[in-house]
Amino acid sequence: MLVIALVRSLVLASTVLANNTAPDCRSLPDPKAPPAIPNDNRVAAGKAKDGILTVRLVARPAAWHPEGNNGCGIRVHAFAEEGKPTQIPGPVLRVRVGTEVRVILRNELGLNLKIRGLYERKAETVGAELARQSIDASAVEIAPGESREIRFRATVPGNFYYWGITPIDTIAAYPFRQPGAPMPLFSPFEDSQLVGALIVDPAEGSPADRIFVLTHWRLAGSDPDEAGRRQINGINGLSWPHTEQLSATVGDALRWRVVNAAGAPHTMHLHGFYFRVLSQGGLSAFDSILPPPQHRTVVSEFMPGSRTITMEWVPEREGNWLFHCHWIAHMGPAQRIERVFDANSTTSNAHTQHAGHDMAGLVVGIAVKSAGTTVASKASTPARQLRLYASERPRVFGPDPGLGFVVQEGSTAPARDSIRIPGTPIILTKGEPTQITVFNRLRIPLAVHWHGLELESYYDGVPDFSGSPGRTAPAIAPGDSFVVHITPPRAGTFLYHIHSEEANELNSGLYGSLIVLDPAKGRDPIADRTFVISAGGRGRTANQTIFVNGTTKPDGLDMSVGSTQRWRFIVIAANGTFDVRINGKTPSTWRQIARDGADLPTQQIVEGPAQARIAVGVTMDFEVTPTAAGEFSLQVDLPRGPAGVAGFATTVPIRVQSTAPGSSASQVRNQPIRTEDREVLERALEMLADDPKWNQYSNVSDLLWTLICTIQKESPELFGARPRVNPGDVCVELQELVVTVGAESSVVRARNQSTTVEDAKNLVRLALSRPKLH
């Protein structure tokens, strides 16, 4: 069996440009408490004898230093072993099933303390409400200065935790709490670090692993909608770049226990590799060990508040990699202590030394070294070359600019203010070496992360970090470029986005879909749909404007009863989760077939209600086969609360037609077409007939988009005045119009076959056969 080799890595640490200069903490509140030390959860607390673990704990005030010993301190409450320094998170309790646990806890907080999580669990998984009831029923109250002995037996293996809360974190600290809402089980304030891991191993023991406890602190009285400006998140008591720097060797089997001991949700994302989720628990009440057929293979795992997981992965390539929360509020530089306490502080736009200065919070780095002699890798000769431009257009979001990516078409670079929101879809082919040159026309340094792709570390997109010692990737300076080499090993749904960790920049448009096709299957432009879900612009309430493919008013879809479409969902807002569902007079179902670009195993593909919750940094693919004709809609909204729908929904109209012989094609064909659209399509037919360059495209969807965008550039007078969020996207609208009218047409070749220029001509002719719009 491969042995985990995770030790502090001086090599990796040298690539992280942390500022070790001691900050001036005089403007911050004095914590008035001795410092706590970070706990890496490697050493179990207490003494075990004759099947009994005895642990003596103390709850006391402490100064939390998430930015290391040289950083400023925050007053919190925390646990310590009797006679030892206070730790954040608290001492880890680790036993095997059957062990009796005796915790003698003394309360030195000067406040009443209620302790939860130290109790005997039942084997069966319970719902959230029953879990909360069992947690509440087992709570123990300890008066100031008193000690209590708590006994329980470890009966169920899994990842759990214990935590405390005092009256100081009451209604006064929650000015934005809804009236009548119950007090939360977890405090985000002074009690937020009063937590510790409780790990129960099976009787035979567990493979070597590491434990990572996530904690969340927020400035008392701060508005939770401030998108991370007044909060600090830590992993094992530290915030990046001060978190433990890990190392491993190619081929190691790495098993991690991730414990979210807080009420804050996270999406934990691993760069460059997939990991398997082996178990999942919640509320410290249960932990479900998943049977192998139900293991999830992902690059991003959504962890609601109180969620725990066990994950396993094998690094297959050397280099520097990240494991982090994908919410910018939980990994952005606004979490620096001096900014948290400054109400007027804004995140720096300097974007220099990205790894050390443009990230903070829930981030750890992993340096993977070769198992043998390192051989310098050589980029494969690219079979395809793309040029990707990051540009800016003024006054797209009110007075604020829009940012976006555009792929060059033809021999001429796009105009300097040419943007697409989302960016140009990038279509790659499995196994095909591809070179992408990224040009930065922005006023800030730039980096692009190829999210979910298994690629060489140097091209991963984290400036000043990606790569290896002596060869780390730089940020792309304004006016400069960077060449990326990618040979995707699998087909699936991925994305690309900026990695400069500014929520405003991401939400302003610096993201796009990345689809990798299987060369043996190709892509059916009619039955393959992509929905990029994002936030609409800048500011702390950006998520309240939900974009679907760059607009709040997306065009409708035409479908037919019995005809299956593949829907690819990509969520890439700065923060949050989104609920997606199909609404209609009759219930709809779908089958999830892929997650994060990886096909689901057969046993996980099941028919279910057409609804899902998708977090940022996650992609999901579904097969949708309508069973009834009528009007439906795809609704995308923020998660529903107790009062019902969040209320910021964006909907995509869906028209499902009957499959009666000849009816579908005739109904689509009879939908009217605008005169200006007709003129553009007539010009498209002429260009398809005159220029052989259109034969180079592998699918008709890309061909039509490029063709119509070329017409827009060469003959803008044909397009007239068309108001829209993205003025350059009329070509997308017309391309979708053309492929939609061919949905039931015999001119589209059977799925999994390649398409030709003749197919494109026939689709355009079919669109032109529609009646004029009077």
Short mmCIF file of C-alpha atoms in Angstrom, two decimals, residues 189-592:
data_model
loop_
_atom_site.label_atom_id
_atom_site.label_comp_id
_atom_site.label_asym_id
_atom_site.label_seq_id
_atom_site.Cartn_x
_atom_site.Cartn_y
_atom_site.Cartn_z
CA PHE A 189 -18.49 35.29 16.40
CA GLU A 190 -16.48 34.95 19.60
CA ASP A 191 -17.44 31.29 20.08
CA SER A 192 -16.62 30.40 16.45
CA GLN A 193 -13.30 28.75 17.35
CA LEU A 194 -14.73 26.85 20.31
CA VAL A 195 -14.70 23.62 18.29
CA GLY A 196 -12.67 20.43 18.01
CA ALA A 197 -12.69 17.28 15.87
CA LEU A 198 -14.06 13.98 17.17
CA ILE A 199 -12.94 11.09 14.93
CA VAL A 200 -14.19 7.55 15.49
CA ASP A 201 -12.26 4.88 13.62
CA PRO A 202 -13.63 1.39 12.92
CA ALA A 203 -12.49 -1.34 15.28
CA GLU A 204 -9.77 -2.45 12.84
CA GLY A 205 -8.45 1.09 12.47
CA SER A 206 -8.24 3.44 9.46
CA PRO A 207 -5.68 4.04 6.71
CA ALA A 208 -3.28 6.92 7.31
CA ASP A 209 -5.08 10.22 6.84
CA ARG A 210 -5.12 13.92 7.64
CA ILE A 211 -7.84 15.94 9.37
CA PHE A 212 -8.74 19.47 8.22
CA VAL A 213 -11.17 21.47 10.37
CA LEU A 214 -12.77 24.50 8.69
CA THR A 215 -13.80 27.39 10.94
CA HIS A 216 -15.61 30.63 10.13
CA TRP A 217 -15.45 33.92 12.07
CA ARG A 218 -17.36 37.11 11.34
CA LEU A 219 -17.13 40.52 12.94
CA ALA A 220 -20.05 40.75 15.38
CA GLY A 221 -22.84 42.98 14.05
CA SER A 222 -21.54 42.91 10.47
CA ASP A 223 -23.89 42.44 7.54
CA PRO A 224 -23.63 38.83 6.22
CA ASP A 225 -24.26 40.17 2.70
CA GLU A 226 -20.97 42.05 2.62
CA ALA A 227 -19.51 39.21 0.52
CA GLY A 228 -16.58 38.38 2.74
CA ARG A 229 -15.42 41.85 3.69
CA ARG A 230 -15.87 41.33 7.45
CA GLN A 231 -15.01 37.66 7.95
CA ILE A 232 -12.07 35.30 8.36
CA ASN A 233 -12.02 31.61 7.47
CA GLY A 234 -9.39 29.18 8.65
CA ILE A 235 -8.15 25.64 8.01
CA ASN A 236 -6.71 24.05 11.16
CA GLY A 237 -6.53 27.49 12.72
CA LEU A 238 -4.71 29.35 9.95
CA SER A 239 -5.51 31.48 6.89
CA TRP A 240 -3.58 31.33 3.61
CA PRO A 241 -0.71 31.88 2.95
CA HIS A 242 0.01 30.86 6.53
CA THR A 243 -1.83 27.53 6.29
CA GLU A 244 0.20 24.35 6.46
CA GLN A 245 2.05 23.71 3.21
CA LEU A 246 1.67 20.05 2.26
CA SER A 247 3.82 17.76 0.14
CA ALA A 248 3.22 14.41 -1.52
CA THR A 249 4.76 12.12 -4.11
CA VAL A 250 3.20 11.11 -7.41
CA GLY A 251 1.21 7.94 -6.81
CA ASP A 252 0.52 8.48 -3.08
CA ALA A 253 -2.96 7.54 -1.88
CA LEU A 254 -4.09 10.61 0.05
CA ARG A 255 -7.04 10.34 2.42
CA TRP A 256 -8.38 13.53 3.98
CA ARG A 257 -11.14 14.08 6.53
CA VAL A 258 -12.66 17.54 6.01
CA VAL A 259 -14.78 18.82 8.88
CA ASN A 260 -16.84 21.99 8.35
CA ALA A 261 -17.42 22.83 12.01
CA ALA A 262 -19.39 26.00 11.31
CA GLY A 263 -22.65 27.23 9.88
CA ALA A 264 -21.05 28.65 6.73
CA PRO A 265 -21.24 26.71 3.44
CA HIS A 266 -18.22 26.05 1.24
CA THR A 267 -17.39 24.50 -2.12
CA MET A 268 -14.06 22.75 -1.68
CA HIS A 269 -12.18 22.57 -5.00
CA LEU A 270 -9.04 20.58 -5.85
CA HIS A 271 -6.91 21.85 -8.73
CA GLY A 272 -5.69 19.45 -11.36
CA PHE A 273 -7.13 16.17 -10.05
CA TYR A 274 -10.35 14.38 -9.22
CA PHE A 275 -11.07 13.09 -5.74
CA ARG A 276 -13.54 10.50 -4.50
CA VAL A 277 -15.98 11.26 -1.70
CA LEU A 278 -16.02 8.17 0.56
CA SER A 279 -18.31 9.39 3.34
CA GLN A 280 -20.61 12.28 4.17
CA GLY A 281 -21.94 13.43 7.52
CA GLY A 282 -23.72 16.36 9.07
CA LEU A 283 -24.50 18.28 12.27
CA SER A 284 -22.01 16.03 14.10
CA ALA A 285 -24.96 13.66 14.45
CA PHE A 286 -24.27 11.11 11.72
CA ASP A 287 -21.74 10.07 9.11
CA SER A 288 -22.72 7.89 6.16
CA ILE A 289 -19.93 5.75 4.76
CA LEU A 290 -20.78 5.42 1.08
CA PRO A 291 -20.50 2.01 -0.62
CA PRO A 292 -17.99 2.07 -3.52
CA PRO A 293 -20.71 2.19 -6.23
CA GLN A 294 -21.95 5.44 -4.68
CA HIS A 295 -18.58 7.20 -4.37
CA ARG A 296 -18.68 10.62 -6.01
CA THR A 297 -15.83 11.48 -8.38
CA VAL A 298 -15.54 15.28 -8.38
CA VAL A 299 -13.18 18.23 -8.47
CA SER A 300 -15.50 20.41 -6.34
CA GLU A 301 -17.64 19.30 -3.40
CA PHE A 302 -20.34 21.51 -1.90
CA MET A 303 -20.23 21.37 1.90
CA PRO A 304 -23.17 23.07 3.62
CA GLY A 305 -22.68 24.27 7.16
CA SER A 306 -21.80 21.37 9.52
CA ARG A 307 -21.04 18.94 6.64
CA THR A 308 -18.16 16.48 6.93
CA ILE A 309 -16.58 14.32 4.24
CA THR A 310 -13.83 11.78 3.83
CA MET A 311 -12.09 12.18 0.48
CA GLU A 312 -9.37 10.23 -1.27
CA TRP A 313 -7.21 11.18 -4.24
CA VAL A 314 -3.98 10.23 -6.00
CA PRO A 315 -1.70 12.96 -7.39
CA GLU A 316 -0.70 11.84 -10.86
CA ARG A 317 1.48 14.79 -11.90
CA GLU A 318 4.13 16.74 -10.07
CA GLY A 319 3.92 20.46 -9.40
CA ASN A 320 2.20 22.90 -7.08
CA TRP A 321 -1.56 22.52 -6.60
CA LEU A 322 -4.32 24.12 -4.52
CA PHE A 323 -7.21 22.83 -2.42
CA HIS A 324 -9.53 25.70 -1.53
CA CYS A 325 -13.05 26.96 -1.10
CA HIS A 326 -14.35 28.29 -4.41
CA TRP A 327 -16.36 31.06 -2.75
CA ILE A 328 -14.31 34.21 -3.19
CA ALA A 329 -15.74 35.47 0.11
CA HIS A 330 -13.89 32.57 1.76
CA MET A 331 -10.63 32.70 -0.19
CA GLY A 332 -10.22 36.35 -1.12
CA PRO A 333 -7.79 38.92 0.35
CA ALA A 334 -10.61 40.87 2.02
CA GLN A 335 -10.17 38.42 4.91
CA ARG A 336 -6.90 40.00 6.00
CA ILE A 337 -7.37 41.07 9.61
CA GLU A 338 -6.53 44.73 9.09
CA ARG A 339 -9.19 44.96 6.37
CA VAL A 340 -11.85 43.16 8.39
CA PHE A 341 -11.74 45.77 11.14
CA ASP A 342 -11.66 48.70 8.69
CA ALA A 343 -15.23 49.47 7.60
CA ASN A 344 -13.92 51.54 4.70
CA SER A 345 -11.48 48.94 3.46
CA THR A 346 -11.80 47.63 -0.09
CA THR A 347 -9.89 44.80 -1.66
CA SER A 348 -6.69 45.88 -3.35
CA ASN A 349 -6.61 45.93 -7.13
CA ALA A 350 -2.84 45.69 -7.24
CA HIS A 351 -2.83 42.01 -8.24
CA THR A 352 0.88 41.67 -7.67
CA GLN A 353 2.35 38.53 -6.13
CA HIS A 354 -1.03 36.84 -6.50
CA ALA A 355 -0.32 33.70 -4.48
CA GLY A 356 0.78 35.63 -1.43
CA HIS A 357 -1.43 38.71 -1.58
CA ASP A 358 -4.56 38.02 -3.63
CA MET A 359 -5.76 34.99 -1.67
CA ALA A 360 -6.53 34.35 1.98
CA GLY A 361 -8.71 32.06 4.06
CA LEU A 362 -9.61 28.50 3.09
CA VAL A 363 -6.64 27.64 0.88
CA VAL A 364 -3.88 25.04 1.27
CA GLY A 365 -1.08 24.29 -1.15
CA ILE A 366 0.24 20.86 -2.07
CA ALA A 367 3.68 20.34 -3.61
CA VAL A 368 3.74 17.04 -5.51
CA LYS A 369 7.16 15.67 -6.33
CA SER A 370 8.09 12.98 -8.82
CA ALA A 371 8.36 9.38 -7.66
CA GLY A 372 11.59 8.95 -9.61
CA THR A 373 13.98 10.95 -11.73
CA THR A 374 12.26 14.07 -12.97
CA VAL A 375 12.24 14.43 -16.74
CA ALA A 376 11.43 17.85 -18.10
CA SER A 377 8.11 17.65 -19.89
CA LYS A 378 7.84 18.88 -23.44
CA ALA A 379 4.64 20.37 -24.74
CA SER A 380 3.14 18.31 -27.53
CA THR A 381 3.06 19.90 -30.96
CA PRO A 382 -0.35 21.56 -30.98
CA ALA A 383 -2.83 20.21 -33.47
CA ARG A 384 -4.92 23.31 -32.85
CA GLN A 385 -4.10 26.87 -31.83
CA LEU A 386 -6.48 29.40 -30.27
CA ARG A 387 -6.03 33.06 -29.34
CA LEU A 388 -8.08 34.17 -26.33
CA TYR A 389 -8.43 37.89 -25.53
CA ALA A 390 -9.49 39.38 -22.18
CA SER A 391 -10.99 42.80 -22.88
CA GLU A 392 -13.09 45.53 -21.31
CA ARG A 393 -16.11 47.48 -22.53
CA PRO A 394 -17.27 50.59 -20.65
CA ARG A 395 -20.74 51.10 -19.15
CA VAL A 396 -22.05 47.55 -19.51
CA PHE A 397 -23.34 47.31 -15.92
CA GLY A 398 -24.68 50.83 -15.49
CA PRO A 399 -21.61 53.05 -15.04
CA ASP A 400 -19.37 50.03 -14.54
CA PRO A 401 -17.49 48.22 -17.31
CA GLY A 402 -18.09 44.70 -18.51
CA LEU A 403 -15.15 42.33 -18.84
CA GLY A 404 -15.03 39.28 -21.01
CA PHE A 405 -13.11 36.73 -23.03
CA VAL A 406 -13.27 36.46 -26.83
CA VAL A 407 -11.63 33.85 -29.03
CA GLN A 408 -10.18 35.27 -32.24
CA GLU A 409 -11.94 34.12 -35.40
CA GLY A 410 -10.04 34.33 -38.66
CA SER A 411 -6.83 36.28 -39.11
CA THR A 412 -7.88 39.51 -37.37
CA ALA A 413 -7.87 40.08 -33.63
CA PRO A 414 -11.20 41.14 -32.11
CA ALA A 415 -11.79 44.83 -31.43
CA ARG A 416 -10.29 46.10 -28.16
CA ASP A 417 -13.73 46.53 -26.61
CA SER A 418 -15.04 43.22 -27.90
CA ILE A 419 -16.33 41.08 -25.03
CA ARG A 420 -18.69 38.18 -24.58
CA ILE A 421 -20.51 37.39 -21.35
CA PRO A 422 -19.98 34.49 -20.83
CA GLY A 423 -16.76 34.30 -22.80
CA THR A 424 -16.56 32.52 -26.13
CA PRO A 425 -17.34 28.83 -25.60
CA ILE A 426 -14.09 26.91 -26.02
CA ILE A 427 -14.61 23.52 -27.67
CA LEU A 428 -11.68 21.12 -27.36
CA THR A 429 -11.27 17.51 -28.45
CA LYS A 430 -10.23 14.70 -26.15
CA GLY A 431 -6.59 13.77 -26.74
CA GLU A 432 -5.92 16.67 -29.13
CA PRO A 433 -2.92 18.83 -28.14
CA THR A 434 -4.13 22.43 -28.09
CA GLN A 435 -2.28 25.69 -27.63
CA ILE A 436 -4.21 28.65 -26.22
CA THR A 437 -2.48 32.03 -26.17
CA VAL A 438 -4.13 34.33 -23.62
CA PHE A 439 -3.83 38.07 -24.36
CA ASN A 440 -4.45 40.55 -21.55
CA ARG A 441 -6.07 43.82 -22.66
CA LEU A 442 -7.24 44.67 -19.16
CA ARG A 443 -5.74 47.29 -16.86
CA ILE A 444 -4.79 44.67 -14.26
CA PRO A 445 -2.64 41.53 -14.33
CA LEU A 446 -4.58 38.42 -15.29
CA ALA A 447 -4.51 34.64 -14.92
CA VAL A 448 -6.87 32.02 -16.30
CA HIS A 449 -7.69 28.82 -14.43
CA TRP A 450 -8.82 25.86 -16.56
CA HIS A 451 -11.24 24.55 -13.98
CA GLY A 452 -11.51 20.77 -13.74
CA LEU A 453 -8.97 19.98 -16.45
CA GLU A 454 -6.20 17.50 -15.76
CA LEU A 455 -3.21 19.41 -17.06
CA GLU A 456 0.40 20.33 -16.26
CA SER A 457 0.75 22.44 -13.12
CA TYR A 458 2.54 25.29 -14.93
CA TYR A 459 -0.61 26.02 -16.95
CA ASP A 460 -3.07 25.67 -14.06
CA GLY A 461 -3.53 29.42 -13.73
CA VAL A 462 -2.42 30.47 -10.22
CA PRO A 463 0.22 33.18 -10.74
CA ASP A 464 3.43 32.98 -8.70
CA PHE A 465 2.46 29.46 -7.60
CA SER A 466 1.50 27.09 -10.44
CA GLY A 467 4.46 25.12 -11.70
CA SER A 468 7.48 23.95 -9.71
CA PRO A 469 10.55 25.47 -8.04
CA GLY A 470 12.40 27.63 -10.55
CA ARG A 471 9.47 27.59 -12.99
CA THR A 472 6.34 29.19 -11.60
CA ALA A 473 3.80 30.79 -13.90
CA PRO A 474 3.68 34.59 -13.84
CA ALA A 475 0.61 36.77 -13.90
CA ILE A 476 -0.13 38.06 -17.40
CA ALA A 477 0.69 41.76 -17.26
CA PRO A 478 -1.51 44.28 -19.10
CA GLY A 479 -0.54 44.18 -22.76
CA ASP A 480 1.26 40.85 -22.37
CA SER A 481 0.30 37.24 -23.20
CA PHE A 482 0.81 33.71 -21.90
CA VAL A 483 0.84 30.44 -23.84
CA VAL A 484 -1.07 27.48 -22.38
CA HIS A 485 -0.73 23.87 -23.57
CA ILE A 486 -3.63 21.52 -22.92
CA THR A 487 -4.25 17.94 -24.05
CA PRO A 488 -7.54 17.02 -22.36
CA PRO A 489 -7.60 13.34 -21.36
CA ARG A 490 -11.40 13.06 -21.09
CA ALA A 491 -14.55 14.45 -22.67
CA GLY A 492 -16.88 16.48 -20.47
CA THR A 493 -18.15 19.84 -19.24
CA PHE A 494 -15.59 22.23 -17.77
CA LEU A 495 -15.07 25.98 -17.48
CA TYR A 496 -12.40 28.65 -17.53
CA HIS A 497 -12.27 31.78 -15.39
CA ILE A 498 -10.04 34.47 -13.97
CA HIS A 499 -7.97 33.50 -10.94
CA SER A 500 -7.24 36.95 -9.54
CA GLU A 501 -9.87 36.45 -6.85
CA GLU A 502 -11.72 39.75 -7.20
CA ALA A 503 -15.46 39.10 -6.98
CA ASN A 504 -16.20 42.16 -9.10
CA GLU A 505 -13.92 41.00 -11.89
CA LEU A 506 -15.37 37.51 -12.03
CA ASN A 507 -18.97 38.73 -11.80
CA SER A 508 -18.24 41.32 -14.50
CA GLY A 509 -17.76 38.55 -17.06
CA LEU A 510 -14.34 36.90 -16.89
CA TYR A 511 -15.53 33.30 -17.28
CA GLY A 512 -16.71 30.93 -19.98
CA SER A 513 -17.69 27.37 -20.80
CA LEU A 514 -15.12 24.80 -21.88
CA ILE A 515 -16.49 21.66 -23.52
CA VAL A 516 -14.28 18.69 -24.39
CA LEU A 517 -15.73 16.41 -27.04
CA ASP A 518 -15.07 12.75 -27.71
CA PRO A 519 -13.79 12.57 -31.31
CA ALA A 520 -15.74 9.33 -31.79
CA LYS A 521 -19.01 11.01 -30.86
CA GLY A 522 -18.83 14.67 -31.80
CA ARG A 523 -21.58 17.02 -30.75
CA ASP A 524 -25.18 17.35 -31.83
CA PRO A 525 -25.79 21.13 -31.88
CA ILE A 526 -29.53 20.66 -31.49
CA ALA A 527 -29.54 18.21 -28.60
CA ASP A 528 -26.57 19.63 -26.65
CA ARG A 529 -27.29 22.78 -24.60
CA THR A 530 -25.04 24.70 -22.22
CA PHE A 531 -26.36 26.92 -19.42
CA VAL A 532 -23.74 29.14 -17.76
CA ILE A 533 -25.20 30.44 -14.50
CA SER A 534 -23.51 33.51 -13.06
CA ALA A 535 -24.05 36.75 -11.21
CA GLY A 536 -24.96 39.96 -12.95
CA GLY A 537 -22.28 42.55 -12.44
CA ARG A 538 -20.50 44.26 -9.60
CA GLY A 539 -21.32 44.94 -5.98
CA ARG A 540 -22.29 42.93 -2.95
CA THR A 541 -25.79 42.11 -4.27
CA ALA A 542 -24.57 40.87 -7.64
CA ASN A 543 -26.01 37.40 -7.03
CA GLN A 544 -29.47 38.93 -6.89
CA THR A 545 -29.15 39.47 -10.64
CA ILE A 546 -28.92 35.95 -12.02
CA PHE A 547 -27.47 35.56 -15.50
CA VAL A 548 -28.19 32.52 -17.62
CA ASN A 549 -25.82 32.63 -20.59
CA GLY A 550 -25.12 36.29 -19.95
CA THR A 551 -28.65 37.68 -19.64
CA THR A 552 -31.66 37.81 -17.33
CA LYS A 553 -33.97 37.25 -20.32
CA PRO A 554 -32.57 34.22 -22.15
CA ASP A 555 -34.11 32.99 -25.38
CA GLY A 556 -36.50 30.07 -25.20
CA LEU A 557 -35.84 26.47 -26.13
CA ASP A 558 -37.79 24.27 -28.52
CA MET A 559 -38.07 20.59 -27.65
CA SER A 560 -40.18 17.67 -28.76
CA VAL A 561 -41.85 14.89 -26.83
CA GLY A 562 -39.60 11.83 -26.78
CA SER A 563 -36.49 13.66 -28.08
CA THR A 564 -33.59 13.76 -25.62
CA GLN A 565 -31.32 16.77 -25.05
CA ARG A 566 -28.14 17.01 -23.00
CA TRP A 567 -28.15 20.01 -20.69
CA ARG A 568 -24.79 21.15 -19.32
CA PHE A 569 -25.00 23.40 -16.24
CA ILE A 570 -21.97 25.49 -15.26
CA VAL A 571 -22.18 27.68 -12.13
CA ILE A 572 -19.51 30.38 -11.91
CA ALA A 573 -20.71 33.27 -9.77
CA ALA A 574 -18.28 34.61 -7.16
CA ASN A 575 -20.24 33.08 -4.27
CA GLY A 576 -23.31 31.04 -3.48
CA THR A 577 -25.48 28.23 -4.71
CA PHE A 578 -28.35 28.19 -7.20
CA ASP A 579 -31.50 26.10 -7.45
CA VAL A 580 -32.44 24.94 -10.95
CA ARG A 581 -35.75 23.26 -11.80
CA ILE A 582 -38.14 22.69 -14.68
CA ASN A 583 -41.59 24.17 -14.00
CA GLY A 584 -44.76 23.27 -15.88
CA LYS A 585 -48.30 21.97 -15.60
CA THR A 586 -47.00 18.41 -15.50
CA PRO A 587 -43.96 17.27 -13.44
CA SER A 588 -40.70 16.88 -15.33
CA THR A 589 -37.86 14.45 -14.73
CA TRP A 590 -34.27 14.17 -15.88
CA ARG A 591 -31.24 11.90 -15.49
CA GLN A 592 -27.93 13.24 -14.24
#
